[in-house]
Amino acid sequence: MISLYSLKYWYTRRLGFLVEGSVRRGISPDTWTAVGVIAAAAGCGALVMGWWPAAFVLLAARLGGANLDGAVARARGLSRPFGFVLNEVGDRVSDLLVMGGLVGLALRTGASLGPVVLTLVAALAATLPTFASLAAAGAGAPRLNGGPFGKTERCLAAVVAAALPQYLAVIAGVIIIGSVLTASIRILRTARALRGTSGPAPADLVAPPPPEDIARMGRADRAPLAAPASAPGRDPGVAAPSRTGSTPSPAPGTGPEAGRRALAADAPAPGTSAPTGRGASTPGPLEQDTDL
């Protein structure tokens, strides 16, 4: 999909001299992550004050830092999983700072409650595309980026709002609609990518296992043990009588096999009396098996 994200690699090529200088001087990729966050914080202040040229430069530096940390890590062979974590955390903090600048701009210019609420909602909506992408990656789908309204478009919208604060409510509405649309498109693309797959998601495979009693919940219903058969004429919903109840037991010394033969012949085992008491009846052979 066409978006400003397609300019990322063009921008990274323009910053190639910084990548080469970082390799020569041994600058850590994490340094560029920090540069991006600091630039976003300074850009937040510029947005609040309505200094849009400064905001443009600082937010360009914010995006540059987000590009350079990965490029330097690859160039120096320092890519590592925790670097991914730092990159994502830095990006999310930078996003919040940029959107916070719009909230501050609304408050500084004395906007009514409506624009202030819209900028707050826009700050929340701006997190949705990334949440969708990270959830997709955790499920084993590609990590989606870009538009139609990604972080590059959000930075540009923030600069326009600083230049034209009288349209802040409209710009906040554009950010909300664009962010929700982008998140929805990413979720739909993820659904197509994962169609036909089954089993736990990769993120679930590395998650701590639940307690054993929680893990076993419901498993007995899915794979029950062999159910005991009912005696002829007995209601299947009624449990078979136990040895301590009305079911006769084999005579002492005769053993289980003798007891089974006696029951199969509809006769009590040698040395035993007929059952007595409420509901007493002569059990069939399968009823006795429930106690073995």
Short mmCIF file of C-alpha atoms in Angstrom, two decimals:
data_model
loop_
_atom_site.label_atom_id
_atom_site.label_comp_id
_atom_site.label_asym_id
_atom_site.label_seq_id
_atom_site.Cartn_x
_atom_site.Cartn_y
_atom_site.Cartn_z
CA MET A 1 0.00 0.00 0.00
CA ILE A 2 1.30 3.46 -0.96
CA SER A 3 2.38 5.49 2.07
CA LEU A 4 5.18 7.69 3.29
CA TYR A 5 6.74 4.56 4.81
CA SER A 6 7.99 3.76 1.32
CA LEU A 7 10.43 6.67 1.79
CA LYS A 8 12.11 4.89 4.70
CA TYR A 9 14.86 3.27 2.66
CA TRP A 10 15.38 6.43 0.60
CA TYR A 11 15.84 8.29 3.90
CA THR A 12 18.16 5.63 5.27
CA ARG A 13 20.34 5.90 2.17
CA ARG A 14 20.61 9.66 2.72
CA LEU A 15 21.85 8.86 6.25
CA GLY A 16 24.41 6.35 5.02
CA PHE A 17 27.32 8.58 6.06
CA LEU A 18 26.11 8.33 9.67
CA VAL A 19 25.96 4.54 9.42
CA GLU A 20 29.51 4.41 8.09
CA GLY A 21 30.73 6.85 10.75
CA SER A 22 29.06 4.81 13.49
CA VAL A 23 30.82 1.67 12.26
CA ARG A 24 34.21 3.39 12.18
CA ARG A 25 33.81 4.91 15.65
CA GLY A 26 32.11 1.93 17.24
CA ILE A 27 28.91 3.80 18.12
CA SER A 28 26.27 1.53 19.60
CA PRO A 29 22.91 1.10 17.84
CA ASP A 30 21.28 1.86 21.18
CA THR A 31 22.76 5.35 20.98
CA TRP A 32 20.63 6.05 17.92
CA THR A 33 17.56 4.69 19.69
CA ALA A 34 18.22 7.22 22.45
CA VAL A 35 18.79 9.99 19.88
CA GLY A 36 15.37 9.26 18.39
CA VAL A 37 13.64 9.47 21.78
CA ILE A 38 15.45 12.70 22.73
CA ALA A 39 14.56 14.26 19.38
CA ALA A 40 10.92 13.26 19.91
CA ALA A 41 10.94 14.88 23.36
CA ALA A 42 12.36 18.09 21.93
CA GLY A 43 9.88 17.90 19.07
CA CYS A 44 7.09 17.60 21.62
CA GLY A 45 8.12 20.93 23.10
CA ALA A 46 8.28 22.52 19.65
CA LEU A 47 4.78 21.27 18.87
CA VAL A 48 3.40 22.67 22.09
CA MET A 49 4.87 26.08 21.27
CA GLY A 50 3.69 25.93 17.66
CA TRP A 51 7.23 26.19 16.29
CA TRP A 52 6.54 24.07 13.25
CA PRO A 53 9.92 24.49 11.42
CA ALA A 54 11.76 23.28 14.52
CA ALA A 55 9.17 20.52 14.96
CA PHE A 56 9.76 19.42 11.36
CA VAL A 57 13.52 19.13 11.87
CA LEU A 58 13.23 17.42 15.25
CA LEU A 59 10.63 14.89 14.12
CA ALA A 60 12.77 14.14 11.07
CA ALA A 61 15.58 13.42 13.54
CA ARG A 62 13.18 11.25 15.54
CA LEU A 63 12.48 9.14 12.44
CA GLY A 64 16.17 9.15 11.57
CA GLY A 65 17.09 7.70 14.95
CA ALA A 66 14.47 4.98 14.47
CA ASN A 67 16.06 4.06 11.14
CA LEU A 68 19.69 4.30 12.19
CA ASP A 69 19.57 1.96 15.18
CA GLY A 70 18.62 -0.99 12.98
CA ALA A 71 20.94 0.01 10.14
CA VAL A 72 23.95 0.38 12.46
CA ALA A 73 23.15 -2.91 14.20
CA ARG A 74 23.16 -4.72 10.86
CA ALA A 75 26.29 -2.97 9.65
CA ARG A 76 28.22 -3.80 12.83
CA GLY A 77 26.79 -7.32 13.16
CA LEU A 78 25.28 -6.46 16.54
CA SER A 79 21.66 -7.42 15.91
CA ARG A 80 20.17 -9.10 18.97
CA PRO A 81 16.68 -9.82 20.32
CA PHE A 82 16.94 -7.28 23.12
CA GLY A 83 17.82 -4.65 20.54
CA PHE A 84 14.39 -5.30 19.04
CA VAL A 85 12.85 -4.67 22.46
CA LEU A 86 14.72 -1.39 22.90
CA ASN A 87 13.79 -0.29 19.41
CA GLU A 88 10.09 -0.95 19.97
CA VAL A 89 10.02 0.69 23.39
CA GLY A 90 11.87 3.73 22.04
CA ASP A 91 9.46 3.98 19.12
CA ARG A 92 6.39 3.78 21.37
CA VAL A 93 7.74 6.42 23.77
CA SER A 94 8.53 8.67 20.82
CA ASP A 95 5.01 8.22 19.43
CA LEU A 96 3.48 9.17 22.77
CA LEU A 97 5.70 12.26 23.01
CA VAL A 98 4.66 13.43 19.54
CA MET A 99 0.96 12.94 20.24
CA GLY A 100 1.41 14.50 23.68
CA GLY A 101 2.74 17.57 21.88
CA LEU A 102 -0.63 17.93 20.13
CA VAL A 103 -2.47 17.71 23.46
CA GLY A 104 -0.15 20.39 24.86
CA LEU A 105 -0.73 22.54 21.78
CA ALA A 106 -4.50 22.34 22.29
CA LEU A 107 -4.15 23.35 25.93
CA ARG A 108 -1.69 26.19 25.24
CA THR A 109 -3.87 27.74 22.54
CA GLY A 110 -6.91 27.69 24.80
CA ALA A 111 -8.87 25.26 22.65
CA SER A 112 -12.30 24.20 23.82
CA LEU A 113 -12.96 20.84 25.42
CA GLY A 114 -13.77 19.19 22.09
CA PRO A 115 -10.33 19.60 20.45
CA VAL A 116 -8.58 18.64 23.68
CA VAL A 117 -10.60 15.41 23.91
CA LEU A 118 -9.97 14.70 20.22
CA THR A 119 -6.21 15.04 20.66
CA LEU A 120 -6.34 12.67 23.63
CA VAL A 121 -8.33 10.14 21.61
CA ALA A 122 -5.88 10.59 18.74
CA ALA A 123 -2.99 9.78 21.08
CA LEU A 124 -4.71 6.51 22.02
CA ALA A 125 -5.73 5.65 18.47
CA ALA A 126 -2.16 6.19 17.27
CA THR A 127 -1.08 3.13 19.30
CA LEU A 128 -3.48 0.75 17.51
CA PRO A 129 -1.48 0.10 14.31
CA THR A 130 1.60 -0.93 16.27
CA PHE A 131 -0.43 -3.11 18.64
CA ALA A 132 -1.87 -4.90 15.62
CA SER A 133 1.59 -5.40 14.07
CA LEU A 134 3.20 -6.72 17.25
CA ALA A 135 0.28 -9.07 17.88
CA ALA A 136 0.66 -10.38 14.32
CA ALA A 137 4.38 -10.96 14.82
CA GLY A 138 3.69 -12.81 18.08
CA ALA A 139 1.28 -15.09 16.21
CA GLY A 140 3.91 -15.93 13.59
CA ALA A 141 2.71 -13.57 10.84
CA PRO A 142 4.89 -10.94 9.14
CA ARG A 143 5.56 -7.76 11.13
CA LEU A 144 3.58 -5.20 9.14
CA ASN A 145 4.59 -1.55 8.81
CA GLY A 146 3.56 1.40 6.76
CA GLY A 147 0.30 3.13 5.97
CA PRO A 148 -2.08 4.27 5.04
CA PHE A 149 -1.39 6.15 8.28
CA GLY A 150 1.77 5.04 10.04
CA LYS A 151 4.22 6.91 12.24
CA THR A 152 5.63 8.95 9.33
CA GLU A 153 2.16 10.25 8.48
CA ARG A 154 1.50 10.98 12.16
CA CYS A 155 4.67 13.07 12.41
CA LEU A 156 3.70 15.02 9.30
CA ALA A 157 0.18 15.59 10.66
CA ALA A 158 1.66 16.89 13.91
CA VAL A 159 3.83 19.41 12.06
CA VAL A 160 0.81 20.61 10.04
CA ALA A 161 -1.16 20.99 13.29
CA ALA A 162 1.62 23.12 14.77
CA ALA A 163 1.56 25.32 11.69
CA LEU A 164 -2.24 25.53 11.55
CA PRO A 165 -3.51 25.15 15.12
CA GLN A 166 -6.95 26.45 14.13
CA TYR A 167 -7.46 23.10 12.34
CA LEU A 168 -6.24 21.01 15.26
CA ALA A 169 -9.60 19.29 15.78
CA VAL A 170 -9.77 18.31 12.10
CA ILE A 171 -6.21 17.00 12.11
CA ALA A 172 -6.87 15.02 15.28
CA GLY A 173 -9.91 13.48 13.57
CA VAL A 174 -7.75 12.53 10.58
CA ILE A 175 -5.23 10.85 12.90
CA ILE A 176 -8.02 8.89 14.63
CA ILE A 177 -9.64 7.68 11.41
CA GLY A 178 -6.31 6.97 9.73
CA SER A 179 -4.97 5.02 12.72
CA VAL A 180 -8.11 2.88 13.07
CA LEU A 181 -8.12 2.21 9.33
CA THR A 182 -4.45 1.24 9.35
CA ALA A 183 -4.90 -1.10 12.31
CA SER A 184 -7.92 -2.72 10.63
CA ILE A 185 -6.02 -3.27 7.38
CA ARG A 186 -3.11 -4.84 9.26
CA ILE A 187 -5.45 -7.17 11.15
CA LEU A 188 -7.14 -8.26 7.91
CA ARG A 189 -3.78 -8.88 6.24
CA THR A 190 -2.69 -10.88 9.28
CA ALA A 191 -5.86 -12.97 9.13
CA ARG A 192 -5.11 -13.83 5.50
CA ALA A 193 -1.49 -14.66 6.30
CA LEU A 194 -2.48 -17.01 9.13
CA ARG A 195 -5.41 -18.65 7.35
CA GLY A 196 -5.24 -22.43 7.62
CA THR A 197 -2.70 -22.44 10.45
CA SER A 198 -3.37 -24.15 13.76
CA GLY A 199 -1.68 -24.81 17.07
CA PRO A 200 -0.24 -22.40 19.61
CA ALA A 201 1.21 -19.08 18.47
CA PRO A 202 5.01 -18.71 18.76
CA ALA A 203 4.52 -16.19 21.56
CA ASP A 204 2.48 -18.76 23.50
CA LEU A 205 5.23 -21.37 23.16
CA VAL A 206 7.68 -19.19 25.08
CA ALA A 207 5.17 -17.97 27.66
CA PRO A 208 5.39 -19.38 31.22
CA PRO A 209 3.13 -22.43 31.57
CA PRO A 210 0.06 -22.14 33.82
CA PRO A 211 -0.23 -24.14 37.06
CA GLU A 212 -0.91 -27.82 36.47
CA ASP A 213 -4.48 -27.71 37.74
CA ILE A 214 -5.25 -24.83 35.36
CA ALA A 215 -3.57 -26.60 32.43
CA ARG A 216 -5.70 -29.73 33.03
CA MET A 217 -9.01 -27.86 33.15
CA GLY A 218 -11.47 -29.30 30.66
CA ARG A 219 -9.10 -31.99 29.41
CA ALA A 220 -11.14 -34.78 31.04
CA ASP A 221 -14.12 -33.78 28.90
CA ARG A 222 -12.07 -33.90 25.71
CA ALA A 223 -10.40 -37.26 26.48
CA PRO A 224 -12.51 -39.10 29.06
CA LEU A 225 -11.58 -42.43 30.54
CA ALA A 226 -13.58 -45.47 29.38
CA ALA A 227 -17.05 -45.16 30.86
CA PRO A 228 -18.39 -48.17 32.79
CA ALA A 229 -21.25 -50.03 31.14
CA SER A 230 -24.63 -50.32 32.82
CA ALA A 231 -26.32 -53.53 33.80
CA PRO A 232 -29.25 -54.70 31.66
CA GLY A 233 -32.37 -52.82 32.59
CA ARG A 234 -30.52 -50.13 34.56
CA ASP A 235 -30.91 -46.43 33.72
CA PRO A 236 -27.59 -45.31 32.14
CA GLY A 237 -27.69 -42.15 34.26
CA VAL A 238 -27.71 -44.17 37.50
CA ALA A 239 -24.34 -45.14 38.91
CA ALA A 240 -23.57 -48.80 39.46
CA PRO A 241 -23.73 -49.91 43.07
CA SER A 242 -20.46 -50.16 44.93
CA ARG A 243 -19.08 -53.11 46.82
CA THR A 244 -20.18 -51.55 50.05
CA GLY A 245 -23.73 -51.21 48.76
CA SER A 246 -26.09 -53.71 47.26
CA THR A 247 -23.68 -55.37 44.83
CA PRO A 248 -22.58 -58.79 46.13
CA SER A 249 -18.87 -59.49 46.32
CA PRO A 250 -17.16 -62.81 45.61
CA ALA A 251 -16.83 -65.14 48.55
CA PRO A 252 -13.64 -64.92 50.53
CA GLY A 253 -10.93 -67.07 49.03
CA THR A 254 -12.56 -67.51 45.67
CA GLY A 255 -10.80 -64.62 43.91
CA PRO A 256 -12.07 -62.15 41.30
CA GLU A 257 -12.41 -64.68 38.50
CA ALA A 258 -14.73 -66.86 40.52
CA GLY A 259 -16.80 -63.81 41.37
CA ARG A 260 -17.11 -62.90 37.69
CA ARG A 261 -18.20 -66.45 36.75
CA ALA A 262 -20.79 -66.44 39.48
CA LEU A 263 -22.19 -63.08 38.40
CA ALA A 264 -22.20 -64.13 34.75
CA ALA A 265 -24.39 -67.05 35.72
CA ASP A 266 -26.79 -64.66 37.49
CA ALA A 267 -26.01 -66.29 40.78
CA PRO A 268 -24.23 -65.02 43.84
CA ALA A 269 -20.68 -66.11 44.44
CA PRO A 270 -20.22 -69.22 46.60
CA GLY A 271 -20.66 -68.44 50.23
CA THR A 272 -22.49 -65.16 49.76
CA SER A 273 -26.10 -64.24 50.26
CA ALA A 274 -28.42 -62.43 47.95
CA PRO A 275 -28.31 -58.63 48.19
CA THR A 276 -30.76 -56.94 50.44
CA GLY A 277 -31.87 -53.38 51.02
CA ARG A 278 -33.35 -50.60 48.92
CA GLY A 279 -32.76 -50.96 45.19
CA ALA A 280 -31.05 -54.34 45.60
CA SER A 281 -30.77 -56.34 42.39
CA THR A 282 -28.54 -58.95 40.87
CA PRO A 283 -25.81 -57.12 38.92
CA GLY A 284 -24.53 -58.19 35.55
CA PRO A 285 -20.90 -58.94 34.79
CA LEU A 286 -20.05 -55.46 33.47
CA GLU A 287 -21.34 -53.84 36.60
CA GLN A 288 -18.80 -55.72 38.63
CA ASP A 289 -16.04 -54.55 36.25
CA THR A 290 -16.55 -51.00 37.42
CA ASP A 291 -14.87 -51.92 40.70
CA LEU A 292 -11.84 -53.68 39.26
#
